[in-house]
């Protein structure tokens, strides 16, 4: 597929839909906030206007702090504006790795952190009056081949032991719910559901502006100095404050921090044309539960309020040197299109209207990465939470604001641990791509088996 730039869009001249450089959910805001010019000061500077940064800014403002947010592009430009919109708790998180890494007691609290994130976002949507098409449908981790049952049940069992709540749905229960037949059986987490992440992050932005947060968009943090007062330098100005929060997630290594702690991974998405009433009726699926699969790299399939299907993940990629170019990933889009055909054969021929990619960050132990740095310990950061940040990175705002106010929330205390160091380049590029290639091959093996069954 060749591409040509047109303003914010890179138009795909062929291939699976139009590449959307801001993701499929949002446009650049009409009231884009002006770039920082000159020198300003505040109580706290937050860098990054995604779920983490905007939630932190809102929570701090409620505590009486004067807050500045510096955002390189516009609010929601990162993963927050371009994810799949699953407000998911602890369903399908890496229980086994957590257990090995931090032990039973701490792993229980980490699981509680993931679930508490859902309740937190639900409460904030109400409190802030954010309408983001939230459908509290619950989420089903649904298998596409019988060989996935063992892993699904084992993961569910371990989750239950760590306090996660879920129940098994057999074939009859899945059919009774009207779940499309490619999804055979599954594990249901009743809380959470799906939302429109663009509307959610823009709702946070609006609430932050109304609360008096000073947001500077088109304002990249270029460097910062440490000390009792931190100075943040941008192209045309500077901001200073006694506290700095780096809510830059997958982009943090580019600031020179967490380079050896998190790996930015590219995640891609496609969105179909709206389904016709007849196509919707043929699907059934009245509860519109968010579906994820138990592949090593999951697939996620959901209906949107505008009656399109959004399919994400399936193939992750890592760019050398932890870079995060905002460019099309055509291999991933084609594979997502194949997943769409495999899981929804009756919709064959349904057009794909758009595709996009974004970046999550992953620690080698898959645990959240949160803490303080700097001579005075007054530079806070939050990253990780891999592909589960809608709930968790929102809740992180509350935990970080309390921390700056002098209170260590028990959930924050539970997340503290030593994050393993990543490999230096070029070893990291080799190791991550080798691992991603291996899990992809294992997933494709399952997909081939599932295709054989459906073709019989
Ligand atoms: C395709 C996709 C699907 C996903 N699906 C789901 C899902 O369904 N459910 C779920 O829970 N999670 C999902 N995730 C993950 C989730 O979106 C993220 O974990 C979450 O949005 C991270 O929020 P954040 O605020 O920490 O980071 P981000 O939203 O990435 O925000 C970081 C911000 O920092 C800004 N920035 C970076 N560097 C600088 C700088 N130097 N100066 C100023 N600003 C800077 C960026 O522009 C960006 O706006 C998905 C992610 C992707 C990409």
GROMACS .gro file of C-alpha atoms and ligand atoms in nm:
model
  509
    1UNK     CA    1   0.000   0.000   0.000
    2UNK     CA    2   0.142   0.342  -0.088
    3UNK     CA    3   0.047   0.647   0.115
    4UNK     CA    4   0.019   1.023   0.067
    5UNK     CA    5  -0.001   1.278   0.347
    6UNK     CA    6  -0.304   1.510   0.365
    7UNK     CA    7  -0.313   1.715   0.680
    8UNK     CA    8  -0.361   1.477   0.970
    9UNK     CA    9  -0.459   1.186   0.751
   10UNK     CA   10  -0.236   0.960   0.554
   11UNK     CA   11  -0.465   0.832   0.280
   12UNK     CA   12  -0.425   0.471   0.189
   13UNK     CA   13  -0.435   0.438  -0.186
   14UNK     CA   14  -0.514   0.068  -0.156
   15UNK     CA   15  -0.536  -0.188   0.122
   16UNK     CA   16  -0.754  -0.230   0.425
   17UNK     CA   17  -0.922   0.105   0.475
   18UNK     CA   18  -0.798   0.457   0.527
   19UNK     CA   19  -0.505   0.501   0.762
   20UNK     CA   20  -0.604   0.737   1.041
   21UNK     CA   21  -0.306   0.896   1.208
   22UNK     CA   22  -0.511   0.987   1.520
   23UNK     CA   23  -0.691   0.652   1.539
   24UNK     CA   24  -1.052   0.590   1.446
   25UNK     CA   25  -1.230   0.754   1.739
   26UNK     CA   26  -1.135   1.118   1.752
   27UNK     CA   27  -1.036   1.426   1.557
   28UNK     CA   28  -0.794   1.696   1.667
   29UNK     CA   29  -0.999   1.919   1.904
   30UNK     CA   30  -1.146   2.239   1.759
   31UNK     CA   31  -1.025   2.431   2.064
   32UNK     CA   32  -0.666   2.304   2.042
   33UNK     CA   33  -0.486   2.471   2.332
   34UNK     CA   34  -0.198   2.700   2.238
   35UNK     CA   35   0.163   2.595   2.259
   36UNK     CA   36   0.356   2.703   2.568
   37UNK     CA   37   0.543   3.027   2.511
   38UNK     CA   38   0.753   3.201   2.778
   39UNK     CA   39   0.808   3.088   3.133
   40UNK     CA   40   0.529   2.959   3.357
   41UNK     CA   41   0.511   2.789   3.695
   42UNK     CA   42   0.269   2.565   3.883
   43UNK     CA   43   0.251   2.321   4.174
   44UNK     CA   44   0.270   2.018   3.944
   45UNK     CA   45   0.364   1.970   3.579
   46UNK     CA   46   0.211   1.666   3.410
   47UNK     CA   47   0.357   1.554   3.078
   48UNK     CA   48   0.123   1.358   2.849
   49UNK     CA   49  -0.251   1.412   2.808
   50UNK     CA   50  -0.378   1.055   2.797
   51UNK     CA   51  -0.586   0.877   3.060
   52UNK     CA   52  -0.300   0.884   3.313
   53UNK     CA   53  -0.200   1.247   3.264
   54UNK     CA   54  -0.550   1.394   3.249
   55UNK     CA   55  -0.673   1.186   3.545
   56UNK     CA   56  -0.372   1.294   3.750
   57UNK     CA   57  -0.429   1.658   3.658
   58UNK     CA   58  -0.799   1.640   3.750
   59UNK     CA   59  -0.735   1.468   4.081
   60UNK     CA   60  -0.460   1.714   4.174
   61UNK     CA   61  -0.678   2.011   4.088
   62UNK     CA   62  -0.948   1.871   4.317
   63UNK     CA   63  -0.685   1.870   4.595
   64UNK     CA   64  -0.624   2.241   4.531
   65UNK     CA   65  -0.305   2.220   4.324
   66UNK     CA   66  -0.225   2.440   4.026
   67UNK     CA   67  -0.153   2.203   3.739
   68UNK     CA   68   0.005   2.243   3.396
   69UNK     CA   69  -0.019   1.968   3.134
   70UNK     CA   70   0.232   1.958   2.849
   71UNK     CA   71   0.119   1.751   2.551
   72UNK     CA   72   0.336   1.699   2.244
   73UNK     CA   73   0.043   1.664   2.000
   74UNK     CA   74  -0.313   1.692   2.128
   75UNK     CA   75  -0.489   1.523   2.418
   76UNK     CA   76  -0.565   1.160   2.332
   77UNK     CA   77  -0.293   1.138   2.067
   78UNK     CA   78  -0.132   0.838   2.241
   79UNK     CA   79  -0.286   0.499   2.311
   80UNK     CA   80  -0.569   0.663   2.508
   81UNK     CA   81  -0.736   0.798   2.196
   82UNK     CA   82  -0.682   0.494   1.976
   83UNK     CA   83  -0.740   0.181   2.185
   84UNK     CA   84  -1.019  -0.074   2.153
   85UNK     CA   85  -1.221   0.074   2.438
   86UNK     CA   86  -1.241  -0.231   2.663
   87UNK     CA   87  -1.291  -0.113   3.018
   88UNK     CA   88  -1.152  -0.441   3.144
   89UNK     CA   89  -1.057  -0.552   3.491
   90UNK     CA   90  -0.834  -0.846   3.564
   91UNK     CA   91  -0.974  -1.074   3.291
   92UNK     CA   92  -0.690  -1.248   3.109
   93UNK     CA   93  -0.405  -1.055   3.270
   94UNK     CA   94  -0.075  -1.238   3.319
   95UNK     CA   95  -0.165  -1.400   3.656
   96UNK     CA   96   0.109  -1.662   3.636
   97UNK     CA   97   0.387  -1.411   3.571
   98UNK     CA   98   0.263  -1.183   3.850
   99UNK     CA   99   0.257  -1.472   4.093
  100UNK     CA  100   0.612  -1.578   4.009
  101UNK     CA  101   0.739  -1.224   4.030
  102UNK     CA  102   0.576  -1.080   4.343
  103UNK     CA  103   0.428  -1.377   4.531
  104UNK     CA  104   0.071  -1.463   4.627
  105UNK     CA  105  -0.017  -1.175   4.864
  106UNK     CA  106   0.115  -0.897   4.643
  107UNK     CA  107  -0.028  -1.059   4.328
  108UNK     CA  108  -0.373  -1.048   4.493
  109UNK     CA  109  -0.335  -0.674   4.541
  110UNK     CA  110  -0.218  -0.627   4.183
  111UNK     CA  111  -0.531  -0.810   4.065
  112UNK     CA  112  -0.738  -0.584   4.293
  113UNK     CA  113  -0.571  -0.283   4.128
  114UNK     CA  114  -0.688  -0.398   3.783
  115UNK     CA  115  -1.046  -0.455   3.905
  116UNK     CA  116  -1.060  -0.135   4.108
  117UNK     CA  117  -0.970   0.054   3.789
  118UNK     CA  118  -1.306  -0.043   3.637
  119UNK     CA  119  -1.505   0.086   3.934
  120UNK     CA  120  -1.294   0.402   3.934
  121UNK     CA  121  -1.365   0.483   3.566
  122UNK     CA  122  -1.736   0.404   3.605
  123UNK     CA  123  -1.751   0.646   3.898
  124UNK     CA  124  -1.556   0.917   3.714
  125UNK     CA  125  -1.782   0.892   3.407
  126UNK     CA  126  -2.077   0.966   3.636
  127UNK     CA  127  -1.903   1.237   3.840
  128UNK     CA  128  -1.764   1.420   3.538
  129UNK     CA  129  -2.074   1.368   3.324
  130UNK     CA  130  -1.879   1.201   3.042
  131UNK     CA  131  -2.095   1.029   2.781
  132UNK     CA  132  -1.870   0.786   2.597
  133UNK     CA  133  -2.123   0.521   2.488
  134UNK     CA  134  -2.023   0.301   2.781
  135UNK     CA  135  -2.194  -0.037   2.763
  136UNK     CA  136  -2.148  -0.223   3.093
  137UNK     CA  137  -2.180  -0.554   2.910
  138UNK     CA  138  -1.898  -0.739   3.081
  139UNK     CA  139  -1.621  -0.896   2.876
  140UNK     CA  140  -1.582  -1.253   2.754
  141UNK     CA  141  -1.248  -1.421   2.692
  142UNK     CA  142  -1.374  -1.655   2.424
  143UNK     CA  143  -1.202  -1.953   2.263
  144UNK     CA  144  -1.209  -2.016   1.889
  145UNK     CA  145  -1.087  -2.379   1.907
  146UNK     CA  146  -1.134  -2.655   2.168
  147UNK     CA  147  -0.755  -2.672   2.218
  148UNK     CA  148  -0.775  -2.336   2.398
  149UNK     CA  149  -0.993  -2.472   2.680
  150UNK     CA  150  -0.714  -2.593   2.908
  151UNK     CA  151  -0.528  -2.261   2.905
  152UNK     CA  152  -0.851  -2.067   2.947
  153UNK     CA  153  -0.965  -2.272   3.246
  154UNK     CA  154  -0.622  -2.271   3.410
  155UNK     CA  155  -0.589  -1.896   3.378
  156UNK     CA  156  -0.943  -1.847   3.512
  157UNK     CA  157  -0.874  -2.076   3.809
  158UNK     CA  158  -0.552  -1.896   3.900
  159UNK     CA  159  -0.733  -1.565   3.866
  160UNK     CA  160  -1.008  -1.682   4.101
  161UNK     CA  161  -0.745  -1.780   4.359
  162UNK     CA  162  -0.603  -1.428   4.334
  163UNK     CA  163  -0.942  -1.261   4.379
  164UNK     CA  164  -1.043  -1.207   4.016
  165UNK     CA  165  -1.410  -1.278   3.955
  166UNK     CA  166  -1.509  -1.475   3.645
  167UNK     CA  167  -1.726  -1.766   3.543
  168UNK     CA  168  -1.704  -2.022   3.266
  169UNK     CA  169  -1.958  -2.010   2.984
  170UNK     CA  170  -2.004  -2.338   2.798
  171UNK     CA  171  -2.122  -2.368   2.438
  172UNK     CA  172  -2.490  -2.367   2.537
  173UNK     CA  173  -2.450  -2.053   2.748
  174UNK     CA  174  -2.258  -1.877   2.471
  175UNK     CA  175  -2.531  -1.962   2.217
  176UNK     CA  176  -2.803  -1.858   2.463
  177UNK     CA  177  -2.635  -1.516   2.484
  178UNK     CA  178  -2.628  -1.498   2.103
  179UNK     CA  179  -2.248  -1.472   2.089
  180UNK     CA  180  -2.134  -1.529   1.726
  181UNK     CA  181  -2.070  -1.903   1.675
  182UNK     CA  182  -1.696  -1.882   1.599
  183UNK     CA  183  -1.655  -1.807   1.970
  184UNK     CA  184  -1.711  -2.149   2.120
  185UNK     CA  185  -1.696  -2.114   2.498
  186UNK     CA  186  -1.544  -1.858   2.726
  187UNK     CA  187  -1.473  -1.697   3.055
  188UNK     CA  188  -1.700  -1.407   3.150
  189UNK     CA  189  -1.605  -1.117   3.370
  190UNK     CA  190  -1.931  -0.943   3.455
  191UNK     CA  191  -1.794  -0.602   3.542
  192UNK     CA  192  -1.658  -0.360   3.285
  193UNK     CA  193  -1.757  -0.340   2.921
  194UNK     CA  194  -1.682  -0.128   2.618
  195UNK     CA  195  -1.669   0.246   2.563
  196UNK     CA  196  -1.564   0.497   2.299
  197UNK     CA  197  -1.209   0.587   2.407
  198UNK     CA  198  -1.204   0.903   2.195
  199UNK     CA  199  -1.513   1.036   2.372
  200UNK     CA  200  -1.371   0.928   2.710
  201UNK     CA  201  -1.036   1.102   2.668
  202UNK     CA  202  -1.199   1.413   2.520
  203UNK     CA  203  -1.440   1.413   2.816
  204UNK     CA  204  -1.142   1.409   3.054
  205UNK     CA  205  -0.981   1.692   2.857
  206UNK     CA  206  -1.299   1.901   2.874
  207UNK     CA  207  -1.335   1.835   3.248
  208UNK     CA  208  -0.970   1.926   3.309
  209UNK     CA  209  -1.004   2.255   3.119
  210UNK     CA  210  -1.324   2.335   3.311
  211UNK     CA  211  -1.149   2.257   3.640
  212UNK     CA  212  -0.879   2.510   3.558
  213UNK     CA  213  -0.600   2.280   3.441
  214UNK     CA  214  -0.374   2.467   3.202
  215UNK     CA  215  -0.317   2.238   2.904
  216UNK     CA  216  -0.053   2.325   2.647
  217UNK     CA  217  -0.093   2.120   2.330
  218UNK     CA  218   0.162   2.102   2.048
  219UNK     CA  219   0.412   2.135   2.332
  220UNK     CA  220   0.679   1.870   2.353
  221UNK     CA  221   0.887   1.829   2.666
  222UNK     CA  222   1.241   1.839   2.531
  223UNK     CA  223   1.441   1.819   2.854
  224UNK     CA  224   1.405   1.874   3.226
  225UNK     CA  225   1.633   1.960   3.513
  226UNK     CA  226   1.623   1.787   3.851
  227UNK     CA  227   1.616   1.956   4.194
  228UNK     CA  228   1.364   2.093   4.445
  229UNK     CA  229   1.214   2.294   4.157
  230UNK     CA  230   1.206   2.107   3.829
  231UNK     CA  231   1.235   2.301   3.507
  232UNK     CA  232   1.077   2.158   3.193
  233UNK     CA  233   1.207   2.295   2.866
  234UNK     CA  234   0.998   2.313   2.551
  235UNK     CA  235   1.068   2.463   2.207
  236UNK     CA  236   0.936   2.812   2.296
  237UNK     CA  237   0.927   2.824   2.672
  238UNK     CA  238   0.971   2.655   3.005
  239UNK     CA  239   0.758   2.545   3.298
  240UNK     CA  240   0.875   2.497   3.655
  241UNK     CA  241   0.719   2.323   3.955
  242UNK     CA  242   0.817   2.126   4.266
  243UNK     CA  243   0.665   1.807   4.117
  244UNK     CA  244   0.673   1.651   3.772
  245UNK     CA  245   0.459   1.357   3.655
  246UNK     CA  246   0.572   1.178   3.340
  247UNK     CA  247   0.253   1.022   3.206
  248UNK     CA  248   0.415   0.950   2.870
  249UNK     CA  249   0.383   0.570   2.884
  250UNK     CA  250   0.531   0.404   2.571
  251UNK     CA  251   0.703   0.729   2.474
  252UNK     CA  252   0.892   0.759   2.806
  253UNK     CA  253   1.213   0.585   2.687
  254UNK     CA  254   1.253   0.866   2.430
  255UNK     CA  255   1.288   1.105   2.726
  256UNK     CA  256   1.580   0.899   2.852
  257UNK     CA  257   1.379   0.744   3.138
  258UNK     CA  258   1.270   0.377   3.170
  259UNK     CA  259   1.480   0.294   2.863
  260UNK     CA  260   1.587  -0.026   3.033
  261UNK     CA  261   1.246  -0.100   3.192
  262UNK     CA  262   0.972  -0.088   2.929
  263UNK     CA  263   0.937  -0.204   2.571
  264UNK     CA  264   0.707   0.002   2.345
  265UNK     CA  265   0.496  -0.235   2.133
  266UNK     CA  266   0.289  -0.136   1.833
  267UNK     CA  267  -0.075  -0.248   1.845
  268UNK     CA  268  -0.302  -0.211   1.542
  269UNK     CA  269  -0.673  -0.185   1.477
  270UNK     CA  270  -0.921  -0.197   1.190
  271UNK     CA  271  -1.278  -0.072   1.180
  272UNK     CA  272  -1.541  -0.197   0.937
  273UNK     CA  273  -1.808  -0.002   0.754
  274UNK     CA  274  -2.132   0.020   0.958
  275UNK     CA  275  -2.326  -0.306   0.954
  276UNK     CA  276  -2.667  -0.293   0.787
  277UNK     CA  277  -2.970  -0.377   1.006
  278UNK     CA  278  -2.983  -0.715   0.829
  279UNK     CA  279  -2.615  -0.784   0.901
  280UNK     CA  280  -2.662  -0.685   1.265
  281UNK     CA  281  -2.965  -0.909   1.295
  282UNK     CA  282  -2.772  -1.199   1.141
  283UNK     CA  283  -2.506  -1.161   1.410
  284UNK     CA  284  -2.737  -1.182   1.709
  285UNK     CA  285  -2.507  -1.071   1.994
  286UNK     CA  286  -2.773  -0.857   2.168
  287UNK     CA  287  -2.558  -0.783   2.475
  288UNK     CA  288  -2.265  -0.665   2.257
  289UNK     CA  289  -2.018  -0.806   2.508
  290UNK     CA  290  -1.656  -0.716   2.433
  291UNK     CA  291  -1.482  -1.031   2.310
  292UNK     CA  292  -1.115  -1.116   2.347
  293UNK     CA  293  -0.954  -1.448   2.262
  294UNK     CA  294  -0.707  -1.653   2.468
  295UNK     CA  295  -0.444  -1.659   2.190
  296UNK     CA  296  -0.091  -1.578   2.306
  297UNK     CA  297  -0.146  -1.244   2.137
  298UNK     CA  298  -0.517  -1.194   2.180
  299UNK     CA  299  -0.765  -1.084   1.919
  300UNK     CA  300  -1.032  -0.839   2.029
  301UNK     CA  301  -1.365  -0.803   1.851
  302UNK     CA  302  -1.631  -0.552   1.950
  303UNK     CA  303  -1.930  -0.369   1.814
  304UNK     CA  304  -1.935   0.009   1.845
  305UNK     CA  305  -2.228   0.241   1.914
  306UNK     CA  306  -2.211   0.337   1.545
  307UNK     CA  307  -2.265  -0.030   1.454
  308UNK     CA  308  -1.919  -0.093   1.314
  309UNK     CA  309  -1.690  -0.375   1.422
  310UNK     CA  310  -1.349  -0.287   1.564
  311UNK     CA  311  -1.086  -0.563   1.560
  312UNK     CA  312  -0.751  -0.511   1.732
  313UNK     CA  313  -0.423  -0.664   1.845
  314UNK     CA  314  -0.346  -1.016   1.701
  315UNK     CA  315  -0.002  -0.906   1.584
  316UNK     CA  316   0.230  -0.684   1.786
  317UNK     CA  317   0.554  -0.537   1.662
  318UNK     CA  318   0.860  -0.373   1.811
  319UNK     CA  319   1.055  -0.099   1.636
  320UNK     CA  320   1.434  -0.090   1.684
  321UNK     CA  321   1.553   0.144   1.958
  322UNK     CA  322   1.209   0.174   2.126
  323UNK     CA  323   1.093   0.413   1.854
  324UNK     CA  324   0.724   0.489   1.803
  325UNK     CA  325   0.669   0.602   1.442
  326UNK     CA  326   0.307   0.689   1.363
  327UNK     CA  327   0.297   0.498   1.034
  328UNK     CA  328   0.070   0.229   0.888
  329UNK     CA  329   0.139  -0.136   0.972
  330UNK     CA  330  -0.010  -0.305   0.668
  331UNK     CA  331   0.092  -0.656   0.768
  332UNK     CA  332  -0.102  -0.615   1.092
  333UNK     CA  333  -0.409  -0.466   0.914
  334UNK     CA  334  -0.423  -0.756   0.668
  335UNK     CA  335  -0.399  -1.006   0.952
  336UNK     CA  336  -0.677  -0.830   1.142
  337UNK     CA  337  -0.887  -0.842   0.825
  338UNK     CA  338  -0.825  -1.218   0.810
  339UNK     CA  339  -0.932  -1.252   1.175
  340UNK     CA  340  -1.250  -1.060   1.092
  341UNK     CA  341  -1.330  -1.302   0.808
  342UNK     CA  342  -1.246  -1.604   1.021
  343UNK     CA  343  -1.467  -1.503   1.313
  344UNK     CA  344  -1.752  -1.345   1.117
  345UNK     CA  345  -1.784  -1.551   0.795
  346UNK     CA  346  -2.140  -1.427   0.733
  347UNK     CA  347  -2.005  -1.071   0.702
  348UNK     CA  348  -1.762  -1.160   0.421
  349UNK     CA  349  -1.738  -0.862   0.187
  350UNK     CA  350  -1.806  -0.606   0.460
  351UNK     CA  351  -1.573  -0.315   0.383
  352UNK     CA  352  -1.304  -0.190   0.616
  353UNK     CA  353  -1.329   0.185   0.654
  354UNK     CA  354  -1.020   0.264   0.857
  355UNK     CA  355  -0.708   0.132   1.022
  356UNK     CA  356  -0.461   0.270   1.271
  357UNK     CA  357  -0.183   0.176   1.511
  358UNK     CA  358  -0.060   0.293   1.849
  359UNK     CA  359   0.188   0.205   2.121
  360UNK     CA  360   0.158   0.034   2.455
  361UNK     CA  361   0.449  -0.035   2.686
  362UNK     CA  362   0.537  -0.366   2.840
  363UNK     CA  363   0.780  -0.455   3.118
  364UNK     CA  364   0.948  -0.797   3.095
  365UNK     CA  365   0.739  -0.907   3.397
  366UNK     CA  366   0.418  -0.755   3.249
  367UNK     CA  367   0.356  -0.563   3.573
  368UNK     CA  368   0.276  -0.191   3.593
  369UNK     CA  369   0.581   0.037   3.613
  370UNK     CA  370   0.526   0.322   3.857
  371UNK     CA  371   0.758   0.508   4.090
  372UNK     CA  372   0.967   0.814   4.155
  373UNK     CA  373   1.303   0.933   4.033
  374UNK     CA  374   1.522   1.243   4.052
  375UNK     CA  375   1.751   1.374   4.326
  376UNK     CA  376   1.450   1.474   4.535
  377UNK     CA  377   1.223   1.184   4.436
  378UNK     CA  378   0.982   1.446   4.301
  379UNK     CA  379   0.960   1.311   3.945
  380UNK     CA  380   0.687   1.048   3.923
  381UNK     CA  381   0.627   0.818   3.630
  382UNK     CA  382   0.370   0.563   3.520
  383UNK     CA  383   0.397   0.319   3.232
  384UNK     CA  384   0.338  -0.048   3.159
  385UNK     CA  385  -0.008  -0.197   3.217
  386UNK     CA  386   0.053  -0.326   2.862
  387UNK     CA  387  -0.278  -0.345   2.678
  388UNK     CA  388  -0.490  -0.292   2.989
  389UNK     CA  389  -0.458   0.079   3.051
  390UNK     CA  390  -0.812   0.216   3.005
  391UNK     CA  391  -0.901   0.132   3.363
  392UNK     CA  392  -0.558   0.112   3.524
  393UNK     CA  393  -0.393   0.426   3.387
  394UNK     CA  394  -0.705   0.621   3.479
  395UNK     CA  395  -0.691   0.492   3.837
  396UNK     CA  396  -0.319   0.568   3.840
  397UNK     CA  397  -0.412   0.937   3.826
  398UNK     CA  398  -0.584   0.903   4.162
  399UNK     CA  399  -0.292   0.711   4.315
  400UNK     CA  400  -0.029   0.957   4.188
  401UNK     CA  401  -0.226   1.261   4.300
  402UNK     CA  402  -0.260   1.113   4.650
  403UNK     CA  403   0.112   1.032   4.649
  404UNK     CA  404   0.199   1.393   4.568
  405UNK     CA  405  -0.039   1.498   4.845
  406UNK     CA  406   0.162   1.280   5.086
  407UNK     CA  407  -0.055   0.966   5.101
  408UNK     CA  408   0.064   0.627   4.978
  409UNK     CA  409  -0.248   0.435   4.869
  410UNK     CA  410  -0.222   0.060   4.954
  411UNK     CA  411  -0.270  -0.026   4.584
  412UNK     CA  412   0.023   0.197   4.490
  413UNK     CA  413   0.233   0.033   4.760
  414UNK     CA  414   0.139  -0.307   4.616
  415UNK     CA  415   0.258  -0.209   4.269
  416UNK     CA  416   0.604  -0.118   4.390
  417UNK     CA  417   0.857  -0.384   4.298
  418UNK     CA  418   1.184  -0.411   4.109
  419UNK     CA  419   1.108  -0.407   3.737
  420UNK     CA  420   1.352  -0.636   3.551
  421UNK     CA  421   1.599  -0.466   3.320
  422UNK     CA  422   1.552  -0.500   2.948
  423UNK     CA  423   1.827  -0.603   2.707
  424UNK     CA  424   2.041  -0.345   2.525
  425UNK     CA  425   2.004  -0.308   2.147
  426UNK     CA  426   2.046  -0.492   1.919
  427UNK     CA  427   1.975  -0.782   2.156
  428UNK     CA  428   1.637  -0.641   2.255
  429UNK     CA  429   1.524  -0.608   1.893
  430UNK     CA  430   1.631  -0.968   1.825
  431UNK     CA  431   1.479  -1.111   2.146
  432UNK     CA  432   1.146  -0.925   2.127
  433UNK     CA  433   1.092  -0.999   1.758
  434UNK     CA  434   1.191  -1.362   1.807
  435UNK     CA  435   0.940  -1.396   2.093
  436UNK     CA  436   0.666  -1.215   1.898
  437UNK     CA  437   0.733  -1.433   1.591
  438UNK     CA  438   0.714  -1.748   1.800
  439UNK     CA  439   0.383  -1.665   1.967
  440UNK     CA  440   0.246  -1.558   1.630
  441UNK     CA  441   0.330  -1.899   1.484
  442UNK     CA  442   0.163  -2.073   1.779
  443UNK     CA  443  -0.149  -1.858   1.735
  444UNK     CA  444  -0.159  -1.925   1.361
  445UNK     CA  445  -0.146  -2.298   1.434
  446UNK     CA  446  -0.465  -2.260   1.641
  447UNK     CA  447  -0.623  -2.044   1.369
  448UNK     CA  448  -0.551  -2.306   1.101
  449UNK     CA  449  -0.715  -2.572   1.318
  450UNK     CA  450  -1.017  -2.347   1.376
  451UNK     CA  451  -1.047  -2.284   0.999
  452UNK     CA  452  -1.038  -2.659   0.928
  453UNK     CA  453  -1.327  -2.713   1.174
  454UNK     CA  454  -1.536  -2.429   1.029
  455UNK     CA  455  -1.478  -2.550   0.670
  456UNK     CA  456  -1.602  -2.903   0.749
  457LIG     C1  457  -0.467  -0.034   1.940
  457LIG     C2  458  -0.471  -0.036   2.091
  457LIG     C3  459  -0.575  -0.106   2.156
  457LIG     C4  460  -0.582  -0.107   2.296
  457LIG     N1  461  -0.692  -0.159   2.355
  457LIG     C5  462  -0.709  -0.147   2.488
  457LIG     C6  463  -0.830  -0.186   2.550
  457LIG     O1  464  -0.927  -0.223   2.483
  457LIG     N2  465  -0.839  -0.179   2.685
  457LIG     C7  466  -0.737  -0.133   2.762
  457LIG     O2  467  -0.749  -0.131   2.885
  457LIG     N3  468  -0.621  -0.089   2.705
  457LIG     C8  469  -0.606  -0.092   2.572
  457LIG     N4  470  -0.493  -0.042   2.514
  457LIG     C9  471  -0.391   0.020   2.601
  457LIG    C10  472  -0.435   0.157   2.654
  457LIG     O3  473  -0.485   0.234   2.548
  457LIG    C11  474  -0.314   0.227   2.718
  457LIG     O4  475  -0.261   0.142   2.819
  457LIG    C12  476  -0.352   0.360   2.782
  457LIG     O5  477  -0.426   0.440   2.694
  457LIG    C13  478  -0.225   0.434   2.824
  457LIG     O6  479  -0.263   0.562   2.871
  457LIG     P1  480  -0.150   0.666   2.912
  457LIG     O7  481  -0.215   0.792   2.950
  457LIG     O8  482  -0.060   0.601   3.012
  457LIG     O9  483  -0.059   0.683   2.780
  457LIG     P2  484  -0.090   0.750   2.639
  457LIG    O10  485  -0.236   0.751   2.610
  457LIG    O11  486  -0.002   0.684   2.539
  457LIG    O12  487  -0.048   0.902   2.657
  457LIG    C14  488   0.084   0.946   2.655
  457LIG    C15  489   0.083   1.088   2.600
  457LIG    O13  490   0.212   1.147   2.619
  457LIG    C16  491   0.238   1.234   2.509
  457LIG     N5  492   0.383   1.256   2.503
  457LIG    C17  493   0.477   1.164   2.479
  457LIG     N6  494   0.599   1.220   2.484
  457LIG    C18  495   0.582   1.352   2.514
  457LIG    C19  496   0.670   1.462   2.534
  457LIG     N7  497   0.802   1.449   2.522
  457LIG     N8  498   0.616   1.582   2.563
  457LIG    C20  499   0.481   1.598   2.575
  457LIG     N9  500   0.392   1.495   2.557
  457LIG    C21  501   0.442   1.375   2.527
  457LIG    C22  502   0.180   1.157   2.391
  457LIG    O14  503   0.157   1.239   2.279
  457LIG    C23  504   0.055   1.095   2.452
  457LIG    O15  505  -0.059   1.177   2.428
  457LIG    C24  506  -0.481  -0.042   2.374
  457LIG    C25  507  -0.376   0.025   2.308
  457LIG    C26  508  -0.372   0.030   2.170
  457LIG    C27  509  -0.258   0.105   2.103
   0.00000   0.00000   0.00000
